[in-house]
JSON list of C-alpha atoms in Angstrom, two decimals:
[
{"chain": "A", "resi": 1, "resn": "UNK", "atom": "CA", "xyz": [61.91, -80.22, 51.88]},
{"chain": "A", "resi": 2, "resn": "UNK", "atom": "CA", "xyz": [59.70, -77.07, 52.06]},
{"chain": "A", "resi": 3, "resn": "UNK", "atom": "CA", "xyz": [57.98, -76.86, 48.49]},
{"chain": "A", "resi": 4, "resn": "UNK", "atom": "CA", "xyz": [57.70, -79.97, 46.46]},
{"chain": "A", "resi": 5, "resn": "UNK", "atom": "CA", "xyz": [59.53, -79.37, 42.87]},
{"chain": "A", "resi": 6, "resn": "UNK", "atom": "CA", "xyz": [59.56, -81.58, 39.52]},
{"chain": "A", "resi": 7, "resn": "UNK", "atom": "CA", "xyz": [61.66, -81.76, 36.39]},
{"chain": "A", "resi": 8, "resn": "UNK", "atom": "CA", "xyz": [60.97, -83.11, 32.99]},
{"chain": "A", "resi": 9, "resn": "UNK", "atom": "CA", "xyz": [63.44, -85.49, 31.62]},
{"chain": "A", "resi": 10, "resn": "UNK", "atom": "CA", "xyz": [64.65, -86.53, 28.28]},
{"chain": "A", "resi": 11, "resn": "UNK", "atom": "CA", "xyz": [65.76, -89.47, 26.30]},
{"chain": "A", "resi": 12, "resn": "UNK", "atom": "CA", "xyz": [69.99, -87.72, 27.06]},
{"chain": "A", "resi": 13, "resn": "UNK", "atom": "CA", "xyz": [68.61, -87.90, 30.76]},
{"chain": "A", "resi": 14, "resn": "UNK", "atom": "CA", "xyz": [68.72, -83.76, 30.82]},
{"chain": "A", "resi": 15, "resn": "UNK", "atom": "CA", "xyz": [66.25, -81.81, 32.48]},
{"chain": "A", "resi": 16, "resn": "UNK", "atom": "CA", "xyz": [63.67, -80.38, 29.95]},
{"chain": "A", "resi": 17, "resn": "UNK", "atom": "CA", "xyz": [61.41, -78.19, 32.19]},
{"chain": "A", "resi": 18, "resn": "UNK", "atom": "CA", "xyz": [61.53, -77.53, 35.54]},
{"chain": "A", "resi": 19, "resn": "UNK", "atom": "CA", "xyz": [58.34, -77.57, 37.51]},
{"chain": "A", "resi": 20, "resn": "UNK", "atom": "CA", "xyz": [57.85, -74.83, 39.93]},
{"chain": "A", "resi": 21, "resn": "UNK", "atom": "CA", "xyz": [53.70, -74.04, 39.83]},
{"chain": "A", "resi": 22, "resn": "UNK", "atom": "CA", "xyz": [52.23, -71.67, 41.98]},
{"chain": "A", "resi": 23, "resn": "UNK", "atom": "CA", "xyz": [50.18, -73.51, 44.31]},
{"chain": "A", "resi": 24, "resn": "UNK", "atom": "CA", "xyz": [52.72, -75.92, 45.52]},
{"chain": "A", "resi": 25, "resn": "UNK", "atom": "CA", "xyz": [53.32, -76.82, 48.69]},
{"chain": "A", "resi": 26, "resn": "UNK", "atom": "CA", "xyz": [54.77, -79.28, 51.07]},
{"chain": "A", "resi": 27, "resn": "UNK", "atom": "CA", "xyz": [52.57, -81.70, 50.28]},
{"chain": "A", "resi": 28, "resn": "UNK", "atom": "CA", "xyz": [51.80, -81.67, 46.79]},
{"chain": "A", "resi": 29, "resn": "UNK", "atom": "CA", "xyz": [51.99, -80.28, 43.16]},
{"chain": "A", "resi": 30, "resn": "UNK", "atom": "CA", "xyz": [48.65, -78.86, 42.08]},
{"chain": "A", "resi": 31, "resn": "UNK", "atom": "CA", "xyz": [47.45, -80.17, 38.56]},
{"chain": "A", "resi": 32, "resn": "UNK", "atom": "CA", "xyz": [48.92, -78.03, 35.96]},
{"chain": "A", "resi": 33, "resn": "UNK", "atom": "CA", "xyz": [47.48, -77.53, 32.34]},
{"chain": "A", "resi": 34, "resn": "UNK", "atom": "CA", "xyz": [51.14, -76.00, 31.47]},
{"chain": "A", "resi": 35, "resn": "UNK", "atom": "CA", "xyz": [52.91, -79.06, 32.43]},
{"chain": "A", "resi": 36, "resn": "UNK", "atom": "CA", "xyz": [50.76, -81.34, 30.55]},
{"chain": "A", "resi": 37, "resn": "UNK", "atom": "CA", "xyz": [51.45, -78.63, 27.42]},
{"chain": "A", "resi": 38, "resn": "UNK", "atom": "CA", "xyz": [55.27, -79.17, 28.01]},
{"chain": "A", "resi": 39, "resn": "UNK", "atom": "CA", "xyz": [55.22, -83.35, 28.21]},
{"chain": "A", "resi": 40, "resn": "UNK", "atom": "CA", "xyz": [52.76, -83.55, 25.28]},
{"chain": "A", "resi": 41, "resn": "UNK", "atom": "CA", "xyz": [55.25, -80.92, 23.03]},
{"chain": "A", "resi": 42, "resn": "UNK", "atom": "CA", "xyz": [58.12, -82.91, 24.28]},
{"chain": "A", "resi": 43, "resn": "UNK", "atom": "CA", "xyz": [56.67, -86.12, 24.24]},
{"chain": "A", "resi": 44, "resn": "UNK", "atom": "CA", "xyz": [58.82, -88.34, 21.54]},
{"chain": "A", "resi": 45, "resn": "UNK", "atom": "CA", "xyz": [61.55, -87.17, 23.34]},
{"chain": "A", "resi": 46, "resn": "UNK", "atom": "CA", "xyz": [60.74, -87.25, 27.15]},
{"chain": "A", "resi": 47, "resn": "UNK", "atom": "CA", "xyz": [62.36, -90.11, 29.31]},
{"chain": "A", "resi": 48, "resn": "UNK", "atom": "CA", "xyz": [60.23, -89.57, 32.74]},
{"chain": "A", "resi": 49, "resn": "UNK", "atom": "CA", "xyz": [59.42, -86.60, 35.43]},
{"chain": "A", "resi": 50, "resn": "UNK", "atom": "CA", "xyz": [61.06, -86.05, 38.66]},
{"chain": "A", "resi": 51, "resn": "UNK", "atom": "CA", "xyz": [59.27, -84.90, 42.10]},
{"chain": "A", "resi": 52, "resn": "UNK", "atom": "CA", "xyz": [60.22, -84.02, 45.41]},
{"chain": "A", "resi": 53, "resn": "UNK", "atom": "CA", "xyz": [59.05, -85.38, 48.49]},
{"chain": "A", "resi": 54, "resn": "UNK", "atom": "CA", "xyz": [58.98, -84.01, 52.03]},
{"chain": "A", "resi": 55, "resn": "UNK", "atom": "CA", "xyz": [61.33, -85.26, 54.81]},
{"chain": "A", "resi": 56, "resn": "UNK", "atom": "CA", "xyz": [63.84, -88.46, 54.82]},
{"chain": "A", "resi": 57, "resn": "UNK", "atom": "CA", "xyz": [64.44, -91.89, 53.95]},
{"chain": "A", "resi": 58, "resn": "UNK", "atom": "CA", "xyz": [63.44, -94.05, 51.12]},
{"chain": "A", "resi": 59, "resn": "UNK", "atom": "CA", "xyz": [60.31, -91.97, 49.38]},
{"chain": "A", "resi": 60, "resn": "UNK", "atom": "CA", "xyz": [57.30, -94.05, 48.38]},
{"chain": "A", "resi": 61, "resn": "UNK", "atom": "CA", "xyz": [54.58, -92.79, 45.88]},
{"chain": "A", "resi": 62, "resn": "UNK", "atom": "CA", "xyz": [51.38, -91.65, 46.95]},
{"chain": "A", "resi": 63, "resn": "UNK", "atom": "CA", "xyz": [47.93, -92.63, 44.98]},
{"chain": "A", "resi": 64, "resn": "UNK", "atom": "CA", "xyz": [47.78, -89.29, 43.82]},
{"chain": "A", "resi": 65, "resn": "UNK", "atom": "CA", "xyz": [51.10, -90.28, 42.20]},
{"chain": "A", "resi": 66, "resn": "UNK", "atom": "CA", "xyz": [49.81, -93.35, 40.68]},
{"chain": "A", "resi": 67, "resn": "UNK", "atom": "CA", "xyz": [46.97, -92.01, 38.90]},
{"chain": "A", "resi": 68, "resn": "UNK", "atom": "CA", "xyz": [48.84, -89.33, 37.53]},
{"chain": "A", "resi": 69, "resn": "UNK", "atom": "CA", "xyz": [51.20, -91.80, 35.98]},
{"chain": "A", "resi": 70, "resn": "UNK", "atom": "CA", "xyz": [49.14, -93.82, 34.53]},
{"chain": "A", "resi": 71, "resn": "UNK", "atom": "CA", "xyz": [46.70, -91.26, 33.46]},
{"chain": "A", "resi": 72, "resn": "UNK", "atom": "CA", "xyz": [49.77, -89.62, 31.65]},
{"chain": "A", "resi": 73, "resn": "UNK", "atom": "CA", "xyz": [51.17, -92.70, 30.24]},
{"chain": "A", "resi": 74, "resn": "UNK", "atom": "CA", "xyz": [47.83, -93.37, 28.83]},
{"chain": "A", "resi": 75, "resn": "UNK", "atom": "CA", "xyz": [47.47, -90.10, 27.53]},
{"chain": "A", "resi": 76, "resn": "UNK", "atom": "CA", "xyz": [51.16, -90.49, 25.47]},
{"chain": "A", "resi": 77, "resn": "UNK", "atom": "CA", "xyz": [50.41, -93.68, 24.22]},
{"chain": "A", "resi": 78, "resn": "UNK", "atom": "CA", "xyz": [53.79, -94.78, 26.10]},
{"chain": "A", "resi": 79, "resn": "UNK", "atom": "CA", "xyz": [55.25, -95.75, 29.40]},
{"chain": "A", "resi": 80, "resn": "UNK", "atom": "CA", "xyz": [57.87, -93.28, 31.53]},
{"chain": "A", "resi": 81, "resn": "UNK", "atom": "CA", "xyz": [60.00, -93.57, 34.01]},
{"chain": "A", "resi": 82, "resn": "UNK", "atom": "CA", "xyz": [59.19, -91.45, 37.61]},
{"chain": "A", "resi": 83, "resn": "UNK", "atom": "CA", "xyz": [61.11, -90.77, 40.11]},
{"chain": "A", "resi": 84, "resn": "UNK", "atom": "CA", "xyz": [60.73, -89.62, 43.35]},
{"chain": "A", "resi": 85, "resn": "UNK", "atom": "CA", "xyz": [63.25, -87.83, 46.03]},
{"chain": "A", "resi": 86, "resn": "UNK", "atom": "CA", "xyz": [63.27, -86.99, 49.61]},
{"chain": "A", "resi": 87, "resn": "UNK", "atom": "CA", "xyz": [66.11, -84.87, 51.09]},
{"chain": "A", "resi": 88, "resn": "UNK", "atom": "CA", "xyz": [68.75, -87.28, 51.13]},
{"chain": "A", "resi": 89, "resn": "UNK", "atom": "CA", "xyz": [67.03, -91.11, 48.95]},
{"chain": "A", "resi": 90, "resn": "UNK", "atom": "CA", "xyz": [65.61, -91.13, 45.58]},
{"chain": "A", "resi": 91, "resn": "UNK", "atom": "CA", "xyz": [63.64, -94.02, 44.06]},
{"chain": "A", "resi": 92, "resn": "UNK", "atom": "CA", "xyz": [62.73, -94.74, 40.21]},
{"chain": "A", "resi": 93, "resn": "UNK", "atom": "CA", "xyz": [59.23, -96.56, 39.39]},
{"chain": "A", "resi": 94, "resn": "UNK", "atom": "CA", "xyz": [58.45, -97.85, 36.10]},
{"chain": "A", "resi": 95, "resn": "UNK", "atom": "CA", "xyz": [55.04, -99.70, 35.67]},
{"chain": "A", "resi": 96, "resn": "UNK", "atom": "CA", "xyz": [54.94, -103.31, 35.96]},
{"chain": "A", "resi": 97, "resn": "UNK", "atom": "CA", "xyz": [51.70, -104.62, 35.51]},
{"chain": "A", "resi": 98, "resn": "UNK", "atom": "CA", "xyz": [49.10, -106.18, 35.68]},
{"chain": "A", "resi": 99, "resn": "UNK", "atom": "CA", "xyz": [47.24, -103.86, 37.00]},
{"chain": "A", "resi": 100, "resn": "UNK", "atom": "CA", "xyz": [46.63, -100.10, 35.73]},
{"chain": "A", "resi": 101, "resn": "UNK", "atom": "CA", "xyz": [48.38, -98.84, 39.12]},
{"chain": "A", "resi": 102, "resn": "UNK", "atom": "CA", "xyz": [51.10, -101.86, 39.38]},
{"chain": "A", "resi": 103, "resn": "UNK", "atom": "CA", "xyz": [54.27, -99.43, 39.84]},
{"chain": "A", "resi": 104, "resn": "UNK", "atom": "CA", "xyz": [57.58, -101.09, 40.67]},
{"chain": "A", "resi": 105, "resn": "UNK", "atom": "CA", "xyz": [60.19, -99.18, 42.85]},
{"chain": "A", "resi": 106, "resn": "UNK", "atom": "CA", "xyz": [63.17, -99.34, 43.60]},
{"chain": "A", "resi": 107, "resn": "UNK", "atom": "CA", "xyz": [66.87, -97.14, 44.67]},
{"chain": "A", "resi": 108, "resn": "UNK", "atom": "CA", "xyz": [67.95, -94.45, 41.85]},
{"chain": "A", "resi": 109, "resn": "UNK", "atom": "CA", "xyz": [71.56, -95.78, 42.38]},
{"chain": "A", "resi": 110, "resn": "UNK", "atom": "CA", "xyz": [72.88, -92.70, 39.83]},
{"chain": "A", "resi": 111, "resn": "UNK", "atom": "CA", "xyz": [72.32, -89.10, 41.09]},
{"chain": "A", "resi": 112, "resn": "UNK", "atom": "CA", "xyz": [72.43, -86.78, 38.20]},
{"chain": "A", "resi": 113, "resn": "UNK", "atom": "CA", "xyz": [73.05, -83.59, 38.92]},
{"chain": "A", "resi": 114, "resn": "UNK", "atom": "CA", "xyz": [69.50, -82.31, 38.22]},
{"chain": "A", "resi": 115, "resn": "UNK", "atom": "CA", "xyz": [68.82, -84.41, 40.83]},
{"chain": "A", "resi": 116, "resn": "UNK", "atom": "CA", "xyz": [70.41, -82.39, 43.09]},
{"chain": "A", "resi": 117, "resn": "UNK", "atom": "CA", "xyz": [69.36, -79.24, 41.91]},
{"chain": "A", "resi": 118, "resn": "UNK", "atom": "CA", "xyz": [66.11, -80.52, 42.63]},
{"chain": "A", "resi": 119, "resn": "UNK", "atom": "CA", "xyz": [66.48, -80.97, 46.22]},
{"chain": "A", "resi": 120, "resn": "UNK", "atom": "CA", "xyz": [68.35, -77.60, 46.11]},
{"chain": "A", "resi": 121, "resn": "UNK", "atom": "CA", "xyz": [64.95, -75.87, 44.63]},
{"chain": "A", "resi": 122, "resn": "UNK", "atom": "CA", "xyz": [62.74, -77.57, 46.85]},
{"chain": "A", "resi": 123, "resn": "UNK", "atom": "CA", "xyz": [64.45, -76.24, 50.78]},
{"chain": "B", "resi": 1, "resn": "UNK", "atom": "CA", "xyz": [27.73, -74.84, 15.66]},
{"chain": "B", "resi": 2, "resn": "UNK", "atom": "CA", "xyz": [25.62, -73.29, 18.21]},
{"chain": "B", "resi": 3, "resn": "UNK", "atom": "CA", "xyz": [26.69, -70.80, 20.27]},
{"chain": "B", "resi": 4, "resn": "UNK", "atom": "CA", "xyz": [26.40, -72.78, 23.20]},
{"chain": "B", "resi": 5, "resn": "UNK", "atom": "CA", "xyz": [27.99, -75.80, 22.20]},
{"chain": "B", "resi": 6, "resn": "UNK", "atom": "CA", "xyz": [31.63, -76.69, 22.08]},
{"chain": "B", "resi": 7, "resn": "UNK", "atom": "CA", "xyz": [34.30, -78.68, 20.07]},
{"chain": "B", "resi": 8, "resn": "UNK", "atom": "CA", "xyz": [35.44, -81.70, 22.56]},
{"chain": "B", "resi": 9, "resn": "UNK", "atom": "CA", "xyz": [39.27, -82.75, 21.93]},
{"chain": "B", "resi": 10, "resn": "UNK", "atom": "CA", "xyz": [40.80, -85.75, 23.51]},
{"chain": "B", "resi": 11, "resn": "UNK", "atom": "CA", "xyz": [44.16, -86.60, 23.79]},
{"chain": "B", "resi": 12, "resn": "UNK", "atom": "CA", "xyz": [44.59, -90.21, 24.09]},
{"chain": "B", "resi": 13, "resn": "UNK", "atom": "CA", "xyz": [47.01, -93.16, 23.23]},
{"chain": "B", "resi": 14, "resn": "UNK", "atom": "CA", "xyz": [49.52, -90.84, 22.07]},
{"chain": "B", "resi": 15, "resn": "UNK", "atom": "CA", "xyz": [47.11, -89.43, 19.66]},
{"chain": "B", "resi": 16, "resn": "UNK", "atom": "CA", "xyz": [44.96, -86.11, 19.66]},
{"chain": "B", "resi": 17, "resn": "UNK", "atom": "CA", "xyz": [41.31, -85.87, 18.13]},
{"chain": "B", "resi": 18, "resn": "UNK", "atom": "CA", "xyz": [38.06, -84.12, 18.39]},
{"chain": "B", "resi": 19, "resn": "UNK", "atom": "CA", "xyz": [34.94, -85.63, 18.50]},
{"chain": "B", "resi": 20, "resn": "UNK", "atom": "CA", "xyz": [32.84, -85.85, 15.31]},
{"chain": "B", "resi": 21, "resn": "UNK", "atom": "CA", "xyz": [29.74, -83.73, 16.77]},
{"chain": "B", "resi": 22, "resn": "UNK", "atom": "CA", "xyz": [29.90, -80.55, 19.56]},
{"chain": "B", "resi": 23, "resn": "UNK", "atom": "CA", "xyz": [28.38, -81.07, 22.20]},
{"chain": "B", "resi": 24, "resn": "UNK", "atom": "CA", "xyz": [26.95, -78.45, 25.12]},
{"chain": "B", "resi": 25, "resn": "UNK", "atom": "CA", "xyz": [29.14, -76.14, 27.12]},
{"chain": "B", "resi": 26, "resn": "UNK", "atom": "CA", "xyz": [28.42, -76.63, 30.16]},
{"chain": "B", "resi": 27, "resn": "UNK", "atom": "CA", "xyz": [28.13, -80.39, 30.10]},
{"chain": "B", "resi": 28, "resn": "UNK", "atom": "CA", "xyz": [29.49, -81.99, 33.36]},
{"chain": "B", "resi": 29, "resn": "UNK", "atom": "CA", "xyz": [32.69, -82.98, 33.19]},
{"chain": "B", "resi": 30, "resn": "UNK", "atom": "CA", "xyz": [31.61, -86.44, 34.44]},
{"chain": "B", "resi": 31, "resn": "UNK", "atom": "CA", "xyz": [29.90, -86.45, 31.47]},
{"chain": "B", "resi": 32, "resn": "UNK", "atom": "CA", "xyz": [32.24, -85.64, 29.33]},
{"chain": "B", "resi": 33, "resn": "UNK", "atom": "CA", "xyz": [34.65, -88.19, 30.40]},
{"chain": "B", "resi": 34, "resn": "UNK", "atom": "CA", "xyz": [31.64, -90.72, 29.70]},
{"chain": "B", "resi": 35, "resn": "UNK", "atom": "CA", "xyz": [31.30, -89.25, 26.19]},
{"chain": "B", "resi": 36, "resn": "UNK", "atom": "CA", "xyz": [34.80, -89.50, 25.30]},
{"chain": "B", "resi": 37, "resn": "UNK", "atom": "CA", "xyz": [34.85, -92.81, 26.73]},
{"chain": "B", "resi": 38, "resn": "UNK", "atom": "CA", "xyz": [32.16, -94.55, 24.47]},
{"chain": "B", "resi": 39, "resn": "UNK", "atom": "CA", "xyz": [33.91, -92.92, 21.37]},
{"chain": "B", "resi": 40, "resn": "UNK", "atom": "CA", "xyz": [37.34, -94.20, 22.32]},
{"chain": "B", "resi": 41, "resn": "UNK", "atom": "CA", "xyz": [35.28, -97.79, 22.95]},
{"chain": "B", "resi": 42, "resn": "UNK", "atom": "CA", "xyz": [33.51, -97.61, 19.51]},
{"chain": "B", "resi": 43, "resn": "UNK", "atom": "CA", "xyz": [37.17, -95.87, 17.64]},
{"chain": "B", "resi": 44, "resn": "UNK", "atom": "CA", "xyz": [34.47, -93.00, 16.38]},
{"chain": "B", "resi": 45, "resn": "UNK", "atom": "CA", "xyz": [36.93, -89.89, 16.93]},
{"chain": "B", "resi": 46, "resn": "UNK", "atom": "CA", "xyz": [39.37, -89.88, 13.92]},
{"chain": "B", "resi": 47, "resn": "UNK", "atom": "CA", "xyz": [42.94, -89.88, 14.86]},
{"chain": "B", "resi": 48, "resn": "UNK", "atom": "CA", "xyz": [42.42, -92.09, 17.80]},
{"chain": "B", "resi": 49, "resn": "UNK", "atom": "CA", "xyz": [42.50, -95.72, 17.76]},
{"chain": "B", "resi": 50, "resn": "UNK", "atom": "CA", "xyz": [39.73, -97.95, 19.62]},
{"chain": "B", "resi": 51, "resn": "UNK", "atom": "CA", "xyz": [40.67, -99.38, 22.86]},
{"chain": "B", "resi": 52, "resn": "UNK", "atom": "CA", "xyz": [37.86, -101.24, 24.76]},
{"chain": "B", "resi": 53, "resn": "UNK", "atom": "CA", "xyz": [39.54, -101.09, 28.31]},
{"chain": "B", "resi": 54, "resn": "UNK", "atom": "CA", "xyz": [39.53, -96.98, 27.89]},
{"chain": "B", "resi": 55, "resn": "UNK", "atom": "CA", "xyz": [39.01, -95.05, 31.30]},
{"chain": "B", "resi": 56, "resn": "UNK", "atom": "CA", "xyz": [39.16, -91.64, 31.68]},
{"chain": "B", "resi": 57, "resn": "UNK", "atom": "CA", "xyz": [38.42, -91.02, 35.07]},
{"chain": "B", "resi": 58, "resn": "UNK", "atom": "CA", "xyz": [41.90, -89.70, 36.16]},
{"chain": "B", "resi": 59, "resn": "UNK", "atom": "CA", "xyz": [41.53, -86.80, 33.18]},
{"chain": "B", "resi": 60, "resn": "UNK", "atom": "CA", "xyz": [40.61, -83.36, 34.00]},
{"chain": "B", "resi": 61, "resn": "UNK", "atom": "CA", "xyz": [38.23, -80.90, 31.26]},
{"chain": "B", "resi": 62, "resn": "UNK", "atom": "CA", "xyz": [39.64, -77.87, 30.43]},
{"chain": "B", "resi": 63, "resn": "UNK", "atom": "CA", "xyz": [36.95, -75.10, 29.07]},
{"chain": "B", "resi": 64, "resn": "UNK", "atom": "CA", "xyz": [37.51, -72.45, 26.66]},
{"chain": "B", "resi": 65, "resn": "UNK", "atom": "CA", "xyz": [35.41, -69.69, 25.54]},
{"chain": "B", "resi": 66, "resn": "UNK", "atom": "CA", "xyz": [35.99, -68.24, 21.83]},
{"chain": "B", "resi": 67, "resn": "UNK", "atom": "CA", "xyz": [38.63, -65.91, 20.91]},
{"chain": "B", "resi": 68, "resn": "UNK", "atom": "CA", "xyz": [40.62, -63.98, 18.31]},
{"chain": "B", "resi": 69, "resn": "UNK", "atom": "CA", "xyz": [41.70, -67.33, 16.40]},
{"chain": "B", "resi": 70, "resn": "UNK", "atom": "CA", "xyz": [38.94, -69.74, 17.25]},
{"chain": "B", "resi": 71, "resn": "UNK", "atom": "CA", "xyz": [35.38, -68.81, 17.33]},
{"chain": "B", "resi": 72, "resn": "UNK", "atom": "CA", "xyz": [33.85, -71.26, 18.90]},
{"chain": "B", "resi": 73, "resn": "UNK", "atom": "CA", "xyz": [34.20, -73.14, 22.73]},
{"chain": "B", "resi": 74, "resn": "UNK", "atom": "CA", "xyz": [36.38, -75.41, 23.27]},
{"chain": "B", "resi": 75, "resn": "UNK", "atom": "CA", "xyz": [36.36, -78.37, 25.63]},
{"chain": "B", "resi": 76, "resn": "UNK", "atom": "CA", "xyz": [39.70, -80.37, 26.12]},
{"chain": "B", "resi": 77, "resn": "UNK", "atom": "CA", "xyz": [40.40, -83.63, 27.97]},
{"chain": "B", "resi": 78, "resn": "UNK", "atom": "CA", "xyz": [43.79, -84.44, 29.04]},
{"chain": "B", "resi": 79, "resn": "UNK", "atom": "CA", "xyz": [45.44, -86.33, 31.99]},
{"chain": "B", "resi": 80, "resn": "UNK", "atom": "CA", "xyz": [45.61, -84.78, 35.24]},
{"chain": "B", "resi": 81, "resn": "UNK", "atom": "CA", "xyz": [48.89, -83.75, 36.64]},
{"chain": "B", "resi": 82, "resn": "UNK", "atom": "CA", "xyz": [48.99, -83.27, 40.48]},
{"chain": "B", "resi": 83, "resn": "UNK", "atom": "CA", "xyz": [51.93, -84.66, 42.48]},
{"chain": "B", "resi": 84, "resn": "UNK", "atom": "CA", "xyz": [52.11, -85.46, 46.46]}
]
C-alpha cells in the first residue's frame, strides 16, 4: 500500500463515500471535518468505515484507530462495524466491551468488491 | 451576543445541540471540551440527553467566523476522524 484509503459503508453493505483526503499518507488518514459531515448525514443508514493499511498479513488497529471509533460511535449514539485491510488480509472489529477501547477482531471472511477497489485505490 | 463570543454546538449520543449561553471565541479548545462536558453531565444542552460517564477528549473544535447566513461565530465539537 502507498496511500492509506477508506470507504463509508451502508446498512446494503455498499460503499457510500470514498475517502481519499489530501494529506494522506502511508501511514495515516488526517482528521477530516468532511468525513465526519458525510457519516453524520448518512448516519441512520451507515453500517461501518473501511481503511487501508500498509504492507501484509493480518492488519491490527492502531490507538489512533481506537479512539476514533469510539469517539465516533459516541458521537452517533450507535456502534459500527470497522474494518481494516492490508494488501492481501482484511479484519472486521466491532466493540466488545468493557472498556471504552475494548475492540474485538477478527478475519473479514467475505471480500466485497469495494473491498478490492480499496486496495486498488490505495497502490 | 457579543461580537467576540460564539454559539458552541455539540454533537453527541446521536443527537446535535448548542449550548444554552455563548461563550468566548477564542476559548481553548481544552476548555471547551470541559464545558461541553459538564453540560452533557448535568443534561443542560437541549436535544442531548445526560450521560454522567461523558468524555470528550477524543473530539476536535472546529471555529467559524460569521458569514452571509449566520452572523455570529460558531464553535463546533465533533469526533475526530484520523486513521493509521
Amino acid at each position: 500500500m502507498t496511500i492509506e484509503v477508506g470507504v463509508l459503508v451502508d446498512l446494503d453493505f455498499e460503499p457510500i463515500y470514498w475517502h481519499q483526503p489530501e494529506g494522506s499518507d502511508t501511514a495515516a488518514l488526517p482528521d477530516s471535518r468532511v468525513l465526519w459531515e458525510v457519516i453524520w448525514q448518512c448516519r441512520d443508514r451507515v453500517l461501518g468505515f473501511a481503511h487501508s493499511h500498509p504492507g501484509r498479513g493480518e492488519p491490527g488497529p492502531s490507538h489512533e484507530d481506537l479512539t476514533t471509533f469510539a469517539a465516533i460511535e459516541s458521537a452517533l449514539g450507535k456502534r459500527l462495524v470497522w474494518w481494516i485491510t492490508s494488501e492481501d488480509v482484511s479484519v472486521e472489529l466491532g466493540w466488545m466491551g468493557p472498556s471504552r477501547l475494548d475492540y474485538r477482531k477478527g478475519l473479514a471472511l467475505y471480500e466485497p468488491e469495494w473491498m478490492t477497489k480499496l486496495r486498488d485505490l490505495s497502490r | 451576543m457579543e461580537d467576540f463570543e460564539a454559539r458552541l454546538n455539540v454533537t453527541y449520543g446521536g443527537a446535535n445541540g448548542d449550548l444554552p449561553d455563548p461563550i468566548p471565541f477564542d476559548t481553548a479548545d481544552t476548555v471547551v471540551r470541559r464545558t461541553v462536558e459538564e453540560a452533557i453531565r448535568s443534561g443542560s444542552i437541549p436535544g442531548i440527553g445526560a450521560d454522567p460517564n461523558v468524555s470528550l477528549g477524543d473530539y476536535v473544535v472546529d471555529r467559524f467566523g460569521p458569514n452571509e447566513v449566520r452572523d455570529f461565530h460558531l464553535l463546533q465539537l465533533r469526533p475526530k476522524t484520523p486513521f493509521g
